[in-house]
Coordinates of C-alpha atoms in Angstrom, one line a residue:
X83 CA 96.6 9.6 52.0
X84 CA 93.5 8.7 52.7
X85 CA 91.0 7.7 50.4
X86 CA 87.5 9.9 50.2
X87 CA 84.4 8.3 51.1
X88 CA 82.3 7.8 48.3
X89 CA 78.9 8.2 48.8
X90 CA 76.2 5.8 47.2
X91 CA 73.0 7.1 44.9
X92 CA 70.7 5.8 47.7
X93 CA 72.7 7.7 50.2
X94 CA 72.8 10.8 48.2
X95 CA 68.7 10.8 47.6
X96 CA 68.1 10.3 50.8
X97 CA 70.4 13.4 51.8
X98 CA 69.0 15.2 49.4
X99 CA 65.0 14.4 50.4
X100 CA 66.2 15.6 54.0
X101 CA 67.7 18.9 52.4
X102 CA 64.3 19.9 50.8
X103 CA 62.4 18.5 53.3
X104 CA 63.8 20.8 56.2
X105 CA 64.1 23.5 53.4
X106 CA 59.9 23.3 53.2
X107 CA 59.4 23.1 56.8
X108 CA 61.7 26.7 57.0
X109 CA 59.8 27.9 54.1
X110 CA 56.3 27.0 55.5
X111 CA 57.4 28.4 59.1
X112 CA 58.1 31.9 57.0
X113 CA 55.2 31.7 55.2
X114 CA 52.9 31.3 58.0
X115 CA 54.8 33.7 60.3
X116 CA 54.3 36.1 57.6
X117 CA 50.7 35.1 56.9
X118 CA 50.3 35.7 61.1
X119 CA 51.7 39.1 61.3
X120 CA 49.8 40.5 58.0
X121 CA 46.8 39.5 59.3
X122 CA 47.7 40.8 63.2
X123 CA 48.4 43.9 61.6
X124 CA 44.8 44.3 59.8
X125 CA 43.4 43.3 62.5
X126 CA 44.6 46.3 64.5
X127 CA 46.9 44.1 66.9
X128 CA 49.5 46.4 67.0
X129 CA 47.8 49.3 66.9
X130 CA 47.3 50.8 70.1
X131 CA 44.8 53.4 72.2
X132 CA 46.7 56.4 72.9
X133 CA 43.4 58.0 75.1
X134 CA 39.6 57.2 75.1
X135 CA 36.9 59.8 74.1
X136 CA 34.2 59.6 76.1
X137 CA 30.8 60.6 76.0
X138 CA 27.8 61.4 77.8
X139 CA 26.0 58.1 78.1
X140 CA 23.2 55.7 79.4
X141 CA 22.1 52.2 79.0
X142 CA 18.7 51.4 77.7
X143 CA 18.2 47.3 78.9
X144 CA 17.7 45.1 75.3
X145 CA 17.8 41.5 73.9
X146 CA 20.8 39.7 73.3
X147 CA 23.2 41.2 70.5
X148 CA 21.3 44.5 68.7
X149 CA 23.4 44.7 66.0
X150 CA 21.7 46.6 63.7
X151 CA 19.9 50.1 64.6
X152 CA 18.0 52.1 62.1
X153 CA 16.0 55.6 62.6
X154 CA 12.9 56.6 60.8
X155 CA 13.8 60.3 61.5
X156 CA 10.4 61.2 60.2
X157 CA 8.1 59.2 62.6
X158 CA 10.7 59.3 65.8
X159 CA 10.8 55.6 65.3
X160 CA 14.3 53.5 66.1
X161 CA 14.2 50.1 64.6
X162 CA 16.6 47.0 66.3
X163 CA 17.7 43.9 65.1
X164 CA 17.9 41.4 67.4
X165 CA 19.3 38.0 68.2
X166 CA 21.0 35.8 70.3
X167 CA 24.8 35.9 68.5
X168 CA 26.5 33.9 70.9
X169 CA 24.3 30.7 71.5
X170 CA 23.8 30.2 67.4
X171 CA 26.8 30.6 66.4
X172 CA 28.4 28.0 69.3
X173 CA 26.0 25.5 68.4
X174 CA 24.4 24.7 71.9
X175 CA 21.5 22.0 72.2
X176 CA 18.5 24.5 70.9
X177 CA 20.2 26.9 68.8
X178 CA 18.4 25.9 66.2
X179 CA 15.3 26.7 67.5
X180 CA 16.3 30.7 68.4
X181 CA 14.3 32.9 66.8
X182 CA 15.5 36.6 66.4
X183 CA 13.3 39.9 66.2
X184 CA 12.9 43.4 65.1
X185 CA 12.3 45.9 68.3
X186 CA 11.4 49.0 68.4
X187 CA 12.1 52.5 70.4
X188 CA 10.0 55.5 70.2
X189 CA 12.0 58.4 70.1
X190 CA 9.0 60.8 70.9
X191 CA 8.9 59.8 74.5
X192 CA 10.9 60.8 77.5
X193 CA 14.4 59.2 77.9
X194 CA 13.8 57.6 80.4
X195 CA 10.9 55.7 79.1
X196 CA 12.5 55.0 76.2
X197 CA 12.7 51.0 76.2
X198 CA 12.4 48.0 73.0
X199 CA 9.3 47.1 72.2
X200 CA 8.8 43.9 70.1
X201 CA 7.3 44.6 66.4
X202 CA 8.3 41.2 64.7
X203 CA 5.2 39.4 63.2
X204 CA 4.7 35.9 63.2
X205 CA 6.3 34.9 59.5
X206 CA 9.0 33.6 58.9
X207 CA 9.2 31.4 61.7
X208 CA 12.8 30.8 61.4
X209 CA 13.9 35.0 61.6
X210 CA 17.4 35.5 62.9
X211 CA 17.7 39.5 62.1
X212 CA 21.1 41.0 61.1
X213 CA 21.7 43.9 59.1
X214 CA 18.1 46.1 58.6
X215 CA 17.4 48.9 56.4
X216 CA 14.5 51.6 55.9
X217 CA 13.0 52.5 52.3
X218 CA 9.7 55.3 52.0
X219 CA 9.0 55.8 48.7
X220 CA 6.5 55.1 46.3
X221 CA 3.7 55.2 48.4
X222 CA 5.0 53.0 50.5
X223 CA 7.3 52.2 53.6
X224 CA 8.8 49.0 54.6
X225 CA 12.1 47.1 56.5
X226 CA 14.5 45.3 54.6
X227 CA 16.6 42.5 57.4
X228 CA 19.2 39.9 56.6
X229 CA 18.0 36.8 58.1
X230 CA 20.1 33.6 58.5
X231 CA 18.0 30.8 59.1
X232 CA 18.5 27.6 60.7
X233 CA 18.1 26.0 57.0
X234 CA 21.6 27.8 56.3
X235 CA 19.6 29.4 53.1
X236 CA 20.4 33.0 53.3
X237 CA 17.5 35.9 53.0
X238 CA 16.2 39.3 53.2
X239 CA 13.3 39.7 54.8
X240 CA 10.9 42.7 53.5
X241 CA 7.8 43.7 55.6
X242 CA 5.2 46.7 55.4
X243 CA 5.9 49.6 58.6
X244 CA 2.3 49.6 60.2
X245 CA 1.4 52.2 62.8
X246 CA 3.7 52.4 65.6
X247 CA 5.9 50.6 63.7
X248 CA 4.2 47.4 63.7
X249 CA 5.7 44.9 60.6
X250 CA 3.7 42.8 58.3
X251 CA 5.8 40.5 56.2
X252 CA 5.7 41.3 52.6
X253 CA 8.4 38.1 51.2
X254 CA 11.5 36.4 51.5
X255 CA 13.7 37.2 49.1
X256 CA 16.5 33.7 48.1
X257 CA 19.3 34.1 45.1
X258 CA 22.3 32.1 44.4
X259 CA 24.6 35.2 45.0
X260 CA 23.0 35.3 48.6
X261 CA 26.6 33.5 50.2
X262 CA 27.3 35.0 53.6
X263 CA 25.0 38.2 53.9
X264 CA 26.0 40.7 56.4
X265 CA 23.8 44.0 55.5
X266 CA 21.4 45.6 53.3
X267 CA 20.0 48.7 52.3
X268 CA 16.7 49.3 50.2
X269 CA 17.3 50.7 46.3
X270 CA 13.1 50.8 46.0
X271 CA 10.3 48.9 47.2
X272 CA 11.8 45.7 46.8
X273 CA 14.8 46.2 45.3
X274 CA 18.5 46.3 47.2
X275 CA 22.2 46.1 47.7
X276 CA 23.6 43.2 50.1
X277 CA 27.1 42.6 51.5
X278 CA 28.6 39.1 51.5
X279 CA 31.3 39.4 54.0
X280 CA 32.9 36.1 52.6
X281 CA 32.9 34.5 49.4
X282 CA 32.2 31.1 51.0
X283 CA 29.5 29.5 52.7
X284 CA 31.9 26.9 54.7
X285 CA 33.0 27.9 58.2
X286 CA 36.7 26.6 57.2
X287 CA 36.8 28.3 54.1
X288 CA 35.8 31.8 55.9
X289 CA 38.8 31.2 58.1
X290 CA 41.1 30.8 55.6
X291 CA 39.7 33.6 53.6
X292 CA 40.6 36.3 56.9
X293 CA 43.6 34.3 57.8
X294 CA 45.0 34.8 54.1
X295 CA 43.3 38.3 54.1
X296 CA 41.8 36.8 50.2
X297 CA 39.4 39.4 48.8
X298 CA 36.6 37.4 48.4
X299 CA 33.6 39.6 49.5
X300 CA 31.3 41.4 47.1
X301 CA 28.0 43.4 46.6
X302 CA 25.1 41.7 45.2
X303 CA 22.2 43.7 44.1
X304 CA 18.1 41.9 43.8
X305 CA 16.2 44.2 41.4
X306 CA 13.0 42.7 42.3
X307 CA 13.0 39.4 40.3
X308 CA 17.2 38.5 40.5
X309 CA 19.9 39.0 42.0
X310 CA 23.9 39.8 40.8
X311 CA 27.1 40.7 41.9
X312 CA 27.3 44.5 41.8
X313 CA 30.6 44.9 43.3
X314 CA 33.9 42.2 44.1
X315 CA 37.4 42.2 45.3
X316 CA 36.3 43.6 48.9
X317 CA 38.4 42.3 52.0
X318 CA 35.6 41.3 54.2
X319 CA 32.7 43.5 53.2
X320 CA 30.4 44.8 56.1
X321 CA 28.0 47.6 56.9
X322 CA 26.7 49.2 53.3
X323 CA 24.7 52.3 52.8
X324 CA 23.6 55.3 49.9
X325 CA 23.6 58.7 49.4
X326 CA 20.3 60.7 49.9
X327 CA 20.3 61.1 45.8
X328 CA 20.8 57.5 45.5
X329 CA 24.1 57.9 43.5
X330 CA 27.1 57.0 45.9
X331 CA 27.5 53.1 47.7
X332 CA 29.2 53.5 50.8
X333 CA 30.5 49.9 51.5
X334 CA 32.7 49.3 54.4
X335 CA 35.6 46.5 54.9
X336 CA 36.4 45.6 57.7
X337 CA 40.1 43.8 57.8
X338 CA 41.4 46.7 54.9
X339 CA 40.0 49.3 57.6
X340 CA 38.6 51.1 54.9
X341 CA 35.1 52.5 53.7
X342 CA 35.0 52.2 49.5
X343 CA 32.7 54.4 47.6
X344 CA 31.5 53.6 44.5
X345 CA 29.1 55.4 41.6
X346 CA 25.7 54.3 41.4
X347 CA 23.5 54.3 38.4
X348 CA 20.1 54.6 39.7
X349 CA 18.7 53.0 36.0
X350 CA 20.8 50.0 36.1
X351 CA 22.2 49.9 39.4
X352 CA 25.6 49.4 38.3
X353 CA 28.4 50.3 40.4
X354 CA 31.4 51.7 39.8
X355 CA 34.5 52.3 42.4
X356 CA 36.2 55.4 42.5
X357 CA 38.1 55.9 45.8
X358 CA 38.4 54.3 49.2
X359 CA 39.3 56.0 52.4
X360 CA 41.3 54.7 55.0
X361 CA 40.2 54.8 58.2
X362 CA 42.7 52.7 60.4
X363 CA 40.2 50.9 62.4
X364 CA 37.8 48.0 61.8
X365 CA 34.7 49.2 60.4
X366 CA 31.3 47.8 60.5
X367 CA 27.9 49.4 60.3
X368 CA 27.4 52.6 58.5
X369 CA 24.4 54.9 58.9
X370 CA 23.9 58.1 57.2
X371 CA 21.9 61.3 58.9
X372 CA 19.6 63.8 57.6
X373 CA 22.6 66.4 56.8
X374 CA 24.4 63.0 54.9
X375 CA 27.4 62.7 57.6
X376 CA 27.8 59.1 58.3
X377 CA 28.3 57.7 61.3
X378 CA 30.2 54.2 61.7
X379 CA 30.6 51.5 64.5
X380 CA 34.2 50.2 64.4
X381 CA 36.3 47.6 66.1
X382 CA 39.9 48.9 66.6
X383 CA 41.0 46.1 67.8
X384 CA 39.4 43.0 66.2
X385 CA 42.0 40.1 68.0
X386 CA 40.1 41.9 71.0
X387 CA 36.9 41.5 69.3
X388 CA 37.3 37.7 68.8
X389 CA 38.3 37.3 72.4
X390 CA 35.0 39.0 73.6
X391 CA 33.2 37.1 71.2
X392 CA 34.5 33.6 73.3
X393 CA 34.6 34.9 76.3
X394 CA 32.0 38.0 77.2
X395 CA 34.4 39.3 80.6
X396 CA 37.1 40.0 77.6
X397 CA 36.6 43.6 76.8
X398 CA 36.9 44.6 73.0
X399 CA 37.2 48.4 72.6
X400 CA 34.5 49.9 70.8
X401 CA 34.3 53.3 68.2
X402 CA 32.6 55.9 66.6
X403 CA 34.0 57.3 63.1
X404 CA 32.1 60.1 61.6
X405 CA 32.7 60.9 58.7
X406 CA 31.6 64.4 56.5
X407 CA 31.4 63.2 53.0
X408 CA 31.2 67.1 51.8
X409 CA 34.1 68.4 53.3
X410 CA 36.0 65.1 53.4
X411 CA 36.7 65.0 56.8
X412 CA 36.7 62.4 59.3
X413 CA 37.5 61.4 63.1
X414 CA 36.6 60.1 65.6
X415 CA 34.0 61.3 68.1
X416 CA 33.4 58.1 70.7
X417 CA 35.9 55.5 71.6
X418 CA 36.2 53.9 74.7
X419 CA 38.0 50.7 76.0
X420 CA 35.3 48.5 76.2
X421 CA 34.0 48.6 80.0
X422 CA 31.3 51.2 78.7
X423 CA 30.5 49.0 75.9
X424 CA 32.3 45.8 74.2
X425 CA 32.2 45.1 70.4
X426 CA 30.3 47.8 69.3
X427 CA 28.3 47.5 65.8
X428 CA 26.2 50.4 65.2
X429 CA 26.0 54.1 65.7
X430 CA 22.9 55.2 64.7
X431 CA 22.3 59.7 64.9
X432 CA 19.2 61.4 66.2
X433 CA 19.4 65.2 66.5
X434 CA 22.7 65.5 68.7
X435 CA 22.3 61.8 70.3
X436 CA 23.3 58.5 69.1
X437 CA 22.2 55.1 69.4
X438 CA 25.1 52.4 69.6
X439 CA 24.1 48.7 69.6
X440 CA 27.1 46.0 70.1
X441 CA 27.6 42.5 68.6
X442 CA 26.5 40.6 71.5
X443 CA 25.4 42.1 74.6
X444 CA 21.9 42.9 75.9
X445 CA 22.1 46.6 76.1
X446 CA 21.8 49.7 73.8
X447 CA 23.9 52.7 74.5
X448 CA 22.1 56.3 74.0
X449 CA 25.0 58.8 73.9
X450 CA 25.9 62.5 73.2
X451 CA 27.1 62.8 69.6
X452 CA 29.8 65.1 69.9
X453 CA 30.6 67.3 66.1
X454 CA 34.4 67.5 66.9
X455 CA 36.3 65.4 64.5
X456 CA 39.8 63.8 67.0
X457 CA 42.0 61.5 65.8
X458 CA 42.9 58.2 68.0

């Protein structure tokens, strides 16, 4: 009979290492292939575009990437955001030097003289525009912009609305809790809510936080002298907006594909959630109209998104949500592959036309704004 091999300590601990070893590779492979397909599937990846739903449109020539549209519905006056996206964020000799602007479009004219028309005074000198908001009140009636500066200091901009909307800067408003600002919108004359879309400044760390789909995001709130965190747990906060009374945040996150309301106290401007409605599709910018429906700019497909961020001949399909907040309905109303317009960010209402400006290409889109409600 033979005699059974016996197998030293050395031997056995060095099996053994190899065991766990290719036991945490497996693992790890599982992990990250689980990781990938979570985040594929907020992303929209696998969702796909049954028909588009077009729209009666034309294209007004603009700067590089209008992001951000906002209408003074009173005055006939459509306020841009402007800025070169693509160049600042890859870091080409001279970024830093870019300089951003608020444009304006007067509403009153004929289409087809409508065209931008630079407002932007000289201060600050290092403006790159993103997210803009309107307040009248109080006697007065000024622009609120996120501005990301060379400096990597984050601010909001606030400036006095001249004749023909002409801006003077009023200040520049810094706080701690100002970590990756996306939009704003005015509370009073120089109070407001703002949207950290990440809960880190680092490039690496934003990665990880949409790769791991963490829900790092938040609200802050400046009440004229400092600033707070209104708002937290939000996966990738984005476009934020009120109520005409003052007393509902509508904040919109983009990789849950969801818009989540929350209760305002107008005394303390404390929030408060209480429900979030799931709208399938990656939202961005919300604006609200004078009858309070609110109109959104969405990505469907954000892998496509990404890839038309790299590479501009990579379409990224583009969408308009509306939403009736009184009835609770929503749907769609525009979408369209992306040869009519690539990674759409704003739709911004005027009577029965809308405004859409995109992420990165020079161009704003006026279009019919259609009151049927389809889903996609």
């Amino acid at each position: 009979m033979p005699r059974r091999a016996v197998m030293s300590r050395g031997e056995f601990m060095s099996r053994k290492v190899r065991s766990i070893i290719g036991y945490s590779v497996l693992a790890l492979v599982v992990v990250i292939s689980v990781l990938g397909w979570r985040f594929l599937a907020a992303a929209g990846y696998f969702t796909g575009i049954r028909q588009e739903i077009a729209a009666d449109c034309r294209a007004i020539p603009a700067v590089p990437g209008p992001e951000d549209i906002e209408v003074d519905h009173a005055t006939g006056i459509a306020f841009v955001s402007g800025e070169a996206t693509a160049p600042v964020a890859s870091g080409v000799p001279g970024a830093g030097a870019i300089r951003g602007g608020i444009y304006v479009i007067d509403l009153n004219e004929p289409q087809e003289n409508w065209a931008l028309r630079p407002v932007t005074p000289n201060e600050p000198a290092d403006f790159r525009p993103h997210g803009i908001s309107l307040y009248e009140g109080n006697g007065v009636k000024r622009l609120f912009a996120v501005s990301h500066p060379s400096t990597g200091v984050e601010t909001v901009e606030i400036f006095d609305i001249g004749e023909g909307g002409m801006l003077t800067h009023v200040r520049s408003v810094t706080s701690d809790v100002f970590i990756s600002l996306n939009d704003v919108v005015a509370a009073g004359p120089e109070s407001f809510y703002a949207t950290n879309d990440h809960g880190t400044r680092s490039e690496m760390g934003k990665l990880i936080d949409d790769l791991l789909l963490l829900r790092n995001a938040n609200v802050v709130y400046f009440d004229g002298e400092k600033g707070e965190v209104a708002a937290d747990t939000i996966l990738y906060a984005n476009g934020i907006n009120l109520s005409e009374d003052g007393r509902t945040m509508y904040v919109s996150a983009l990789l849950s594909m969801a818009m989540n309301l929350y209760e305002r106290d107008p005394e303390t401007g404390a929030l408060r959630w209480y429900d979030t409605v799931r709208l399938g599709t990656g939202v961005d910018n919300i604006d609200r109209q004078p009858d309070g429906t609110l109109l959104i700019g969405a990505h469907p497909d954000i892998i496509a998104f990404l890839g038309h961020a790299g590479d501009p001949a990579k379409h990224s399909p583009s969408q308009v949500v509306r939403i009736e907040p009184d009835t609770k309905r929503a749907g769609t109303i525009y979408l369209n592959l992306g040869e009519e317009i690539s990674g759409i960010s704003v739709a911004a209402g005027y009577g029965d036309l809308m405004l859409l400006g995109q992420v990165f290409e020079p161009e704003v889109l006026v279009c019919s704004q259609s009151k049927e409600l389809r889903a996609y």
